[in-house]
Amino acid sequence: MSAEFAQRRNSLNSVWIGIVPGIVLVAMMSGVAFSARNVSGFALFSPMILAVVAGMIYSNVLGTPAHARAGIAFSQRRLLRFAIVLLGFQLTLGQVVSIGAGGVGIVALTLGSTFLFTITLGRLIGVDAKLAQLIAAGTSICGASAIVATNIVTDARDEDVTYAVASITLFGTVAMLGFPLLAPLLGLDQHAFGLWAGASIHEVAQVIGAGFQNGTQSGEIATVAKLTRVAMLAPMVIALGLMARRKSSNQSAARPPMPWFVAAFVAVVALNSLVTVPPEVKSAMALATTIMLTMGLAAMGLQADISQLRSRGLRPLALAFLAFLFVGCFSLMLVKFV
């Protein structure tokens, strides 16, 4: 018994030693990201975005240690999946209903149309299909979180994920700063602007920033509309999983159409809708979600090779820009005329 116990302990110790250095490095990059938000000008960016940049700088300047790779991979896969599950605590079905059937319809139609537009345009201009899917998901659903969730099904390269996150961040920031300035020119009241911002701006943090800049009511409606888009992450990932299975020549080897984290996300949303979760618990869950997403994206940055990003050229960036224009114009048309 003692020999068996010692063997198990040694096995656990080897696993622990294998992943700890990478997790520590990822945590350091995440700490840099959270600290950087206190610097003037950087508060506009979410810690997730800053973590990607910090990880990329570290890996491409100093290099990623070989003994840290297992922990980095753990952070990129496990932590990100749990973070997406915890996103469910930020949404209830009652919130979705509060923007009305018309609002839900605008959000859903914008999401579907933007995704199809981006995929189709990517094919026409010669952007890799997997990278186009990541850009489409990030633009149409919820930025970096959607890119991460989509990549679990599409299985694109880490450099593609980093490229997609970077481009989505760029144009989402432009929308966050520019859309509030356009509200009076376009004749949008607070309700209309909130719906437009929530249906079109990329990241949750960017939506909140733009929405509340135009007023309290606008901010609240924008947040609910954006969370409604987040809820549509689950059916989108399921649809992509079905597409992957259909394209696979070996049905048994194809990825399942509904990964476990998507089912868990739906279950958490249902639980949050049926049970009153204390505000302090929700706050803790939101903080845990942000931390895990930040660590996961820091891990992606640590594995990104800038030379491979440059090899992708400007076509994916052009795709992200045109998708940004489409989602903004299409959703504005629906808000104004539907």
XYZ file of C-alpha atoms in Angstrom:
338
model
C 0.000 0.000 0.000
C 2.797 2.392 0.878
C 4.493 1.774 -2.480
C 1.227 2.372 -4.358
C 0.581 5.532 -2.342
C 4.088 6.792 -3.063
C 3.627 6.113 -6.770
C 0.376 8.067 -6.864
C 1.930 10.917 -4.906
C 4.874 11.079 -7.281
C 2.493 11.073 -10.228
C 0.478 13.953 -8.766
C 3.644 15.841 -7.953
C 4.911 15.494 -11.514
C 1.621 16.780 -12.906
C 1.602 19.646 -10.419
C 5.213 20.601 -11.123
C 4.482 20.359 -14.846
C 1.679 22.927 -14.882
C 2.558 25.284 -12.017
C 5.359 27.239 -13.784
C 3.094 27.986 -16.753
C 0.181 29.025 -14.547
C 2.490 31.337 -12.562
C 3.728 32.937 -15.789
C 0.160 33.356 -17.056
C -0.853 34.882 -13.708
C 2.048 37.344 -13.974
C 0.920 38.460 -17.426
C -2.634 38.826 -16.120
C -1.393 40.894 -13.201
C 0.419 43.182 -15.623
C -2.815 43.549 -17.604
C -4.901 44.510 -14.563
C -2.214 46.921 -13.350
C -1.878 48.551 -16.776
C -5.515 49.649 -16.623
C -4.483 52.153 -13.942
C -2.233 53.896 -16.459
C -3.773 56.875 -18.248
C -5.177 55.849 -21.617
C -5.185 52.103 -20.939
C -8.421 52.158 -18.922
C -10.300 52.077 -22.228
C -9.158 48.500 -22.806
C -10.362 45.418 -20.982
C -7.769 43.395 -19.037
C -8.362 40.529 -21.475
C -7.038 42.584 -24.372
C -4.097 43.926 -22.398
C -3.248 40.379 -21.318
C -2.970 39.243 -24.943
C -0.596 42.115 -25.678
C 1.487 41.468 -22.549
C 1.781 37.786 -23.390
C 2.785 38.496 -26.977
C 5.458 40.972 -25.941
C 6.908 38.551 -23.388
C 6.971 35.541 -25.688
C 8.379 37.385 -28.699
C 11.003 39.369 -26.770
C 12.126 36.955 -24.038
C 10.721 33.658 -25.328
C 8.403 31.232 -23.565
C 10.228 28.712 -21.312
C 9.741 25.098 -22.349
C 8.890 24.016 -18.788
C 5.987 26.499 -18.730
C 4.183 25.192 -21.793
C 2.002 22.629 -19.995
C 0.659 25.232 -17.577
C 0.071 27.699 -20.408
C -1.902 25.065 -22.328
C -3.932 24.318 -19.180
C -4.775 28.015 -18.791
C -5.707 28.357 -22.437
C -8.051 25.377 -22.490
C -9.484 24.617 -19.055
C -9.734 28.122 -17.613
C -11.322 29.551 -20.741
C -14.002 26.870 -20.815
C -14.929 27.465 -17.173
C -14.979 31.220 -17.770
C -17.494 30.846 -20.591
C -19.697 28.746 -18.304
C -19.582 31.466 -15.637
C -20.729 34.038 -18.193
C -24.163 32.492 -17.704
C -24.418 34.178 -14.291
C -24.536 37.547 -16.068
C -27.744 36.749 -17.916
C -31.341 35.794 -17.170
C -34.213 35.102 -19.523
C -36.073 37.974 -17.860
C -33.384 40.389 -19.017
C -33.767 39.170 -22.573
C -37.539 39.683 -22.419
C -37.104 43.222 -21.043
C -35.924 44.646 -24.388
C -39.054 43.302 -26.085
C -39.629 40.959 -28.972
C -38.556 43.649 -31.423
C -35.260 44.171 -29.629
C -34.538 40.447 -29.484
C -35.389 40.186 -33.183
C -33.009 43.027 -34.070
C -30.213 41.427 -32.083
C -30.782 37.968 -33.576
C -31.122 39.204 -37.155
C -28.022 41.379 -36.843
C -26.020 38.504 -35.396
C -27.003 35.995 -38.061
C -26.601 38.405 -40.966
C -23.210 39.644 -39.763
C -21.899 36.128 -39.298
C -23.001 35.020 -42.770
C -21.718 38.227 -44.380
C -18.287 37.837 -42.792
C -17.948 34.151 -43.685
C -19.027 34.781 -47.279
C -16.802 37.824 -47.745
C -13.863 35.985 -46.215
C -14.269 33.230 -48.780
C -14.461 35.767 -51.619
C -11.320 37.688 -50.664
C -9.287 34.592 -49.798
C -9.141 34.661 -45.989
C -8.579 31.271 -44.330
C -11.964 29.754 -43.420
C -11.115 29.154 -39.761
C -9.785 32.666 -39.261
C -12.870 34.082 -41.006
C -15.083 32.124 -38.596
C -13.242 33.590 -35.605
C -13.582 37.144 -36.937
C -17.247 36.505 -37.719
C -17.936 35.206 -34.205
C -16.066 38.045 -32.520
C -17.878 40.699 -34.558
C -21.370 39.240 -34.422
C -21.521 37.847 -30.872
C -19.266 39.015 -28.048
C -15.702 39.750 -29.002
C -12.864 37.789 -27.423
C -15.155 35.431 -25.487
C -16.923 34.357 -28.673
C -13.612 33.911 -30.481
C -12.369 31.621 -27.728
C -15.594 29.594 -27.633
C -15.745 29.288 -31.406
C -12.152 28.144 -31.615
C -12.921 25.134 -29.424
C -15.015 23.878 -32.343
C -13.069 25.305 -35.299
C -9.632 24.418 -33.839
C -7.769 27.252 -35.567
C -4.116 28.075 -34.892
C -3.236 30.142 -31.827
C -1.910 32.874 -34.122
C -5.304 33.066 -35.815
C -7.018 33.490 -32.462
C -4.613 36.276 -31.533
C -5.103 37.972 -34.901
C -8.880 37.813 -34.539
C -8.793 39.194 -30.980
C -6.490 42.045 -32.030
C -8.645 43.092 -34.992
C -11.876 42.835 -33.029
C -10.357 44.949 -30.257
C -9.271 47.630 -32.704
C -12.644 48.130 -34.348
C -14.618 47.606 -31.137
C -12.651 50.442 -29.567
C -13.394 52.659 -32.562
C -17.104 51.896 -32.118
C -17.004 52.552 -28.363
C -15.469 55.993 -28.882
C -17.259 56.977 -32.074
C -20.841 55.723 -31.749
C -21.853 58.058 -28.875
C -20.729 61.012 -31.005
C -22.996 59.838 -33.824
C -26.142 59.493 -31.673
C -27.343 63.126 -31.983
C -26.407 63.285 -35.665
C -28.472 60.161 -36.363
C -31.429 61.331 -34.256
C -31.269 58.394 -31.858
C -32.932 58.683 -28.456
C -31.526 56.813 -25.465
C -33.571 53.671 -26.092
C -32.655 53.501 -29.775
C -28.979 54.216 -29.174
C -28.772 51.619 -26.406
C -30.270 48.998 -28.685
C -27.927 49.967 -31.517
C -24.835 49.869 -29.303
C -25.819 46.547 -27.743
C -26.531 44.966 -31.121
C -23.377 46.122 -32.884
C -20.383 46.860 -30.617
C -18.027 43.937 -30.108
C -16.980 43.530 -26.439
C -19.274 43.660 -23.391
C -17.015 46.253 -21.732
C -17.042 48.376 -24.889
C -20.841 48.259 -25.047
C -21.131 49.356 -21.430
C -18.661 52.178 -21.994
C -20.472 53.488 -25.067
C -23.968 52.971 -23.674
C -23.572 54.789 -20.366
C -21.658 57.590 -22.075
C -24.967 58.457 -23.726
C -27.085 58.211 -20.557
C -28.245 55.800 -17.846
C -31.235 54.429 -19.755
C -29.108 53.984 -22.847
C -26.477 52.109 -20.855
C -28.979 49.736 -19.280
C -30.634 48.883 -22.602
C -27.257 48.464 -24.309
C -26.106 46.057 -21.599
C -29.233 43.900 -21.840
C -29.060 43.837 -25.652
C -25.417 42.825 -25.487
C -26.078 40.060 -22.965
C -28.809 38.801 -25.273
C -26.121 38.435 -27.930
C -23.965 36.576 -25.408
C -26.843 34.140 -24.824
C -26.820 33.369 -28.553
C -23.253 32.109 -28.232
C -24.544 28.635 -27.342
C -26.678 28.009 -30.467
C -23.949 29.486 -32.651
C -21.299 27.093 -31.307
C -23.737 24.177 -31.683
C -24.362 25.174 -35.310
C -20.626 25.359 -36.001
C -20.189 21.945 -34.398
C -22.835 20.477 -36.693
C -21.120 22.070 -39.690
C -17.792 20.561 -38.615
C -19.397 17.124 -38.301
C -21.043 17.418 -41.707
C -17.757 18.387 -43.379
C -15.807 15.597 -41.708
C -15.274 12.509 -43.812
C -15.125 10.416 -40.658
C -18.299 10.972 -38.664
C -16.964 9.257 -35.565
C -13.930 11.524 -35.487
C -15.877 14.734 -35.871
C -16.198 17.050 -32.903
C -19.467 16.807 -30.972
C -22.050 19.407 -32.019
C -22.508 20.583 -28.419
C -19.326 20.794 -26.301
C -19.800 20.362 -22.558
C -19.114 24.002 -21.780
C -22.003 25.125 -24.007
C -24.440 22.831 -22.214
C -23.105 24.073 -18.882
C -23.507 27.688 -20.017
C -27.169 27.084 -20.899
C -27.718 25.346 -17.551
C -26.201 28.273 -15.652
C -28.420 30.768 -17.499
C -31.469 28.650 -16.626
C -30.377 28.435 -12.988
C -29.776 32.167 -12.838
C -33.264 32.725 -14.267
C -35.053 30.414 -11.838
C -33.111 31.058 -8.635
C -32.334 34.419 -7.065
C -28.564 34.526 -6.811
C -27.308 36.946 -4.115
C -25.678 40.087 -5.576
C -22.402 39.384 -3.798
C -22.264 35.929 -5.397
C -22.947 37.397 -8.838
C -20.235 39.972 -8.260
C -17.780 37.252 -7.262
C -18.711 35.203 -10.337
C -18.232 38.214 -12.614
C -14.776 38.828 -11.122
C -13.846 35.143 -11.462
C -15.025 35.178 -15.077
C -12.909 38.219 -15.898
C -9.829 36.752 -14.196
C -10.103 33.399 -15.967
C -10.763 34.987 -19.360
C -7.782 37.269 -18.801
C -5.534 34.335 -17.888
C -6.737 32.325 -20.865
C -6.044 35.133 -23.290
C -2.675 35.829 -21.671
C -1.850 32.184 -22.384
C -2.804 32.683 -26.026
C -0.550 35.724 -26.211
C 2.326 33.695 -24.762
C 1.980 31.214 -27.619
C 1.567 33.764 -30.413
C 4.350 34.250 -32.934
C 4.320 37.774 -34.402
C 6.094 36.605 -37.538
C 3.230 34.227 -38.248
C 0.721 37.030 -37.638
C 2.494 39.147 -40.244
C 2.352 36.255 -42.677
C -1.456 36.509 -42.686
C -1.222 39.902 -44.387
C -3.863 42.632 -44.446
C -6.783 40.643 -45.861
C -8.056 39.417 -42.471
C -7.787 42.981 -41.123
C -9.785 44.237 -44.105
C -12.347 41.518 -43.431
C -12.671 42.607 -39.803
C -13.071 46.236 -40.888
C -15.784 45.469 -43.427
C -17.574 43.245 -40.911
C -17.423 46.146 -38.428
C -19.006 48.464 -40.999
C -21.670 45.903 -41.836
C -22.749 45.193 -38.270
C -22.926 48.911 -37.489
C -24.890 49.905 -40.600
C -27.181 46.872 -40.665
C -28.183 47.145 -37.000
C -28.692 50.912 -37.335
C -31.018 50.328 -40.276
C -33.065 47.876 -38.225
C -33.221 50.200 -35.192
C -34.298 53.163 -37.313
C -36.772 51.580 -39.667
C -38.069 48.321 -38.149
